[in-house]
């Protein structure tokens, strides 16, 4: 429901969640108690988003050096799940999430995004992202009957195997292709070279985890005759943004995290077309809060 809220109501919700996170972090997370105390601050001193700038940035290096002190002490160890990022912008980063709800919350947000291009639970998906355990040249796909997904190994794609990939996809009749832009481009180039028809059942390509370039989007739309939908997120789960029904611009989920853009001097980006680094505060991870986290990702 919240995607239809007014700007004011969304900001009110963000501030409520942020206040909960800050009070919780001060009471239960040793690292943040130290940060607040060193600056003579209490959570009540942060009354608005501008006040958040009183807290320092959190970097990947700080997380690695202080991971134990970033874990909330009011959670039992049985709730903790150690996860690692993909390392797209450097060395993979390890941190903790709530194993009982983290994946469910994440999928709820992803599902809300995919709804914009017609996806619903029960639709059939082909997954072409990385690979799965024990994948090989002889066994490069596997079917999940519960999720109705047919997953292919992208590291076994070649001119010899791609005809079989295409045949299996066509027989499966998927509603959506869930892909990395790079892997679906390999498949599209092969189809273009060999004059292979697109898959008529496919309603959209769901492209995530990599940047997608304008030439890729145009090329993929020409080959597959459908919408190329893309989004931005990361393993740290602090910011999520995706296209809408009407354009390819990304809309940030305010319910997911609070986002800032900063320039090379660490100052806020104010010009409309100025590029800056994404700094984000995740609003849903209370086990290992990441507040004003420098992502090292760039955006306009």
XYZ file of C-alpha atoms in Angstrom:
300
model
C 0.000 0.000 0.000
C 2.796 2.402 0.867
C 3.855 2.994 -2.752
C 0.764 5.197 -3.057
C 1.446 7.238 0.097
C 2.165 10.946 -0.161
C 5.746 12.242 0.065
C 4.962 13.587 3.545
C 3.599 10.268 4.798
C 6.574 8.364 3.391
C 9.018 10.742 5.078
C 7.091 10.424 8.349
C 7.359 6.634 8.112
C 11.077 6.841 7.287
C 11.709 9.077 10.295
C 9.753 6.730 12.610
C 11.799 3.735 11.404
C 15.029 5.692 11.608
C 14.278 6.744 15.204
C 13.556 3.114 16.167
C 16.826 2.044 14.559
C 18.871 4.757 16.296
C 17.429 4.097 19.773
C 17.903 0.361 19.280
C 21.483 0.843 18.037
C 22.432 3.058 20.968
C 20.974 0.658 23.535
C 22.122 -2.635 22.018
C 24.974 -2.180 19.511
C 28.397 -1.484 21.153
C 29.868 0.232 18.085
C 27.072 2.803 17.881
C 26.987 3.472 21.624
C 30.674 4.345 21.338
C 30.055 6.565 18.282
C 27.217 8.450 20.035
C 29.139 8.823 23.316
C 32.306 10.088 21.587
C 30.235 12.892 20.068
C 28.176 13.638 23.159
C 25.022 12.602 21.318
C 21.860 10.738 22.237
C 19.337 9.317 19.744
C 16.874 12.084 20.695
C 19.348 14.610 19.232
C 18.526 13.334 15.748
C 15.114 14.822 15.028
C 15.249 14.929 11.221
C 17.228 13.667 8.251
C 19.589 16.649 8.369
C 20.531 15.745 11.959
C 21.665 12.332 10.743
C 24.772 14.090 9.398
C 25.946 14.373 13.020
C 26.892 10.689 12.744
C 30.010 9.666 10.762
C 30.027 7.559 7.628
C 30.339 3.792 7.948
C 32.839 2.213 5.535
C 33.550 -1.362 4.487
C 36.861 -1.181 6.371
C 35.119 -0.090 9.592
C 32.650 -2.973 9.251
C 35.449 -5.511 8.785
C 37.391 -4.171 11.776
C 34.369 -3.834 14.095
C 31.981 -6.578 12.974
C 31.666 -8.137 16.437
C 30.719 -4.750 17.942
C 28.171 -4.099 15.173
C 26.004 -7.053 16.258
C 22.999 -6.184 18.435
C 23.436 -7.838 21.834
C 19.696 -8.295 22.468
C 19.358 -10.985 19.790
C 20.102 -14.668 20.491
C 22.853 -16.246 18.414
C 20.280 -18.603 16.915
C 18.791 -15.616 15.037
C 22.080 -14.633 13.408
C 22.880 -15.548 9.831
C 26.278 -14.624 8.405
C 26.083 -13.439 4.799
C 28.590 -12.062 2.317
C 28.204 -9.589 -0.509
C 29.075 -10.499 -4.069
C 32.134 -8.228 -4.033
C 31.135 -6.417 -7.227
C 32.877 -3.203 -6.117
C 35.811 -4.843 -4.338
C 36.492 -7.489 -1.715
C 33.321 -9.310 -0.490
C 31.981 -7.964 2.791
C 30.603 -10.165 5.588
C 27.895 -9.124 8.054
C 24.801 -10.528 9.809
C 21.043 -10.574 9.175
C 18.014 -12.028 10.942
C 17.769 -15.521 9.443
C 14.043 -15.795 10.230
C 12.851 -12.792 8.208
C 15.636 -11.288 6.064
C 14.942 -13.319 2.907
C 11.165 -12.967 3.239
C 11.350 -9.181 3.605
C 13.737 -8.916 0.690
C 11.488 -10.971 -1.574
C 8.461 -8.887 -0.579
C 10.218 -5.770 -1.876
C 11.489 -7.523 -5.015
C 8.007 -8.871 -5.708
C 6.538 -5.365 -5.380
C 9.019 -4.181 -8.017
C 8.395 -7.052 -10.396
C 4.641 -6.497 -10.060
C 5.229 -3.340 -12.133
C 5.863 -5.480 -15.213
C 3.148 -8.013 -14.421
C 5.039 -10.620 -12.396
C 3.058 -12.564 -9.805
C 3.800 -15.541 -7.564
C 3.356 -18.714 -9.569
C 4.715 -17.294 -12.829
C 7.408 -19.363 -14.502
C 10.945 -17.952 -14.499
C 14.126 -18.871 -16.305
C 17.149 -17.857 -14.199
C 20.386 -17.050 -16.012
C 22.581 -15.607 -13.265
C 25.905 -17.187 -12.322
C 25.727 -20.914 -11.721
C 24.504 -23.476 -9.221
C 26.396 -26.176 -7.256
C 27.544 -29.158 -9.323
C 26.719 -27.469 -12.632
C 28.695 -28.883 -15.573
C 28.749 -29.042 -19.353
C 26.552 -32.136 -19.072
C 24.199 -30.739 -16.403
C 23.833 -26.991 -16.906
C 20.211 -26.505 -15.810
C 18.002 -27.514 -12.906
C 14.272 -27.178 -12.225
C 12.692 -26.002 -8.958
C 9.041 -27.152 -8.977
C 8.097 -25.107 -5.891
C 9.289 -21.784 -7.282
C 8.599 -22.784 -10.917
C 12.111 -21.774 -11.956
C 14.441 -23.300 -14.508
C 17.988 -22.219 -13.635
C 20.859 -22.306 -16.122
C 24.584 -22.066 -15.496
C 25.961 -18.989 -17.234
C 29.570 -20.219 -17.008
C 28.803 -23.130 -19.335
C 27.361 -20.972 -22.131
C 29.100 -21.584 -25.470
C 28.258 -21.919 -29.160
C 28.041 -25.677 -28.565
C 25.670 -25.562 -25.579
C 23.498 -22.509 -26.390
C 21.235 -24.332 -28.904
C 20.279 -26.697 -26.065
C 19.742 -23.749 -23.699
C 17.386 -22.166 -26.225
C 15.511 -25.415 -26.862
C 14.975 -25.996 -23.129
C 13.831 -22.400 -22.576
C 11.390 -22.620 -25.468
C 9.934 -25.908 -24.202
C 9.630 -24.483 -20.657
C 7.609 -21.467 -21.929
C 8.665 -19.061 -19.152
C 6.751 -15.902 -18.305
C 9.948 -14.036 -17.371
C 13.711 -14.291 -17.801
C 15.571 -13.380 -14.560
C 19.100 -12.527 -15.657
C 22.366 -10.661 -15.390
C 22.533 -8.120 -18.252
C 25.863 -9.636 -19.345
C 24.592 -13.230 -19.565
C 21.371 -12.403 -21.421
C 23.430 -10.300 -23.860
C 25.548 -13.385 -24.677
C 22.372 -15.346 -25.401
C 20.868 -12.472 -27.418
C 23.987 -12.095 -29.581
C 23.926 -15.829 -30.335
C 20.222 -15.620 -31.276
C 20.897 -12.590 -33.481
C 23.806 -14.261 -35.308
C 21.742 -17.356 -35.985
C 18.405 -15.649 -36.779
C 16.653 -17.392 -33.888
C 13.140 -16.226 -33.048
C 12.382 -14.827 -29.541
C 10.384 -16.699 -26.891
C 6.719 -15.692 -27.349
C 5.730 -16.504 -23.757
C 8.205 -14.034 -22.190
C 6.579 -10.828 -20.876
C 9.742 -9.085 -19.645
C 13.417 -9.513 -18.827
C 14.217 -8.992 -15.130
C 17.763 -7.582 -15.117
C 19.619 -7.078 -11.832
C 22.994 -7.194 -10.042
C 24.901 -5.364 -12.796
C 24.729 -2.015 -14.519
C 22.739 -2.167 -17.742
C 23.865 0.093 -20.562
C 21.543 1.894 -22.958
C 22.884 -0.064 -25.953
C 22.206 -3.331 -24.107
C 18.642 -2.337 -23.283
C 17.927 -1.343 -26.894
C 19.534 -4.516 -28.269
C 17.712 -6.828 -25.836
C 14.353 -5.213 -26.584
C 14.971 -5.746 -30.307
C 15.884 -9.423 -29.863
C 13.268 -10.459 -27.267
C 10.394 -8.113 -28.246
C 9.552 -7.307 -24.619
C 10.221 -4.860 -21.785
C 13.702 -4.886 -20.252
C 13.145 -4.187 -16.555
C 16.074 -3.374 -14.276
C 16.777 -2.378 -10.697
C 19.573 -1.513 -8.274
C 20.198 -3.183 -4.929
C 23.045 -4.743 -2.992
C 23.774 -7.524 -0.522
C 24.028 -5.123 2.423
C 20.288 -4.427 1.967
C 20.453 -0.684 2.654
C 19.042 0.666 -0.599
C 16.726 -0.680 -3.294
C 15.544 1.133 -6.412
C 13.847 -0.031 -9.583
C 12.093 1.127 -12.713
C 8.386 1.904 -12.807
C 5.588 1.065 -15.215
C 6.261 4.153 -17.336
C 10.036 4.680 -17.547
C 13.500 3.252 -16.996
C 14.382 5.764 -14.271
C 14.878 4.154 -10.871
C 12.514 4.882 -7.991
C 14.065 4.427 -4.538
C 12.046 2.462 -1.949
C 11.797 4.872 1.024
C 10.512 2.006 3.221
C 13.719 0.041 2.586
C 16.374 2.609 3.433
C 17.308 6.274 3.641
C 19.614 7.354 0.814
C 22.102 10.219 0.486
C 24.424 11.188 -2.387
C 27.824 12.691 -1.566
C 30.640 14.144 -3.664
C 34.377 13.438 -3.399
C 34.645 15.815 -0.432
C 31.915 13.980 1.495
C 29.475 16.869 0.993
C 25.855 16.365 -0.159
C 25.247 16.371 -3.911
C 22.764 19.127 -4.733
C 22.816 19.549 -8.533
C 20.312 17.515 -10.516
C 22.806 15.877 -12.897
C 25.771 15.676 -10.536
C 27.173 12.211 -9.898
C 27.799 11.130 -6.326
C 28.476 8.130 -4.119
C 25.433 6.379 -2.650
C 25.352 6.514 1.156
C 22.525 4.496 2.669
C 20.971 3.631 6.012
C 19.089 0.326 5.969
C 15.796 0.470 7.860
C 15.151 -3.267 8.178
C 18.292 -4.882 9.627
C 18.261 -4.446 13.420
C 20.680 -7.328 14.023
C 23.600 -5.580 12.322
C 22.552 -1.971 11.603
C 24.360 -0.167 8.811
C 23.934 3.584 9.371
C 25.270 6.077 6.803
C 27.042 3.264 4.959
C 29.277 4.296 2.056
C 28.445 1.819 -0.716
C 31.210 2.869 -3.171
C 28.501 2.824 -5.870
C 27.898 5.918 -8.005
C 24.610 7.412 -9.148
C 23.065 10.582 -10.524
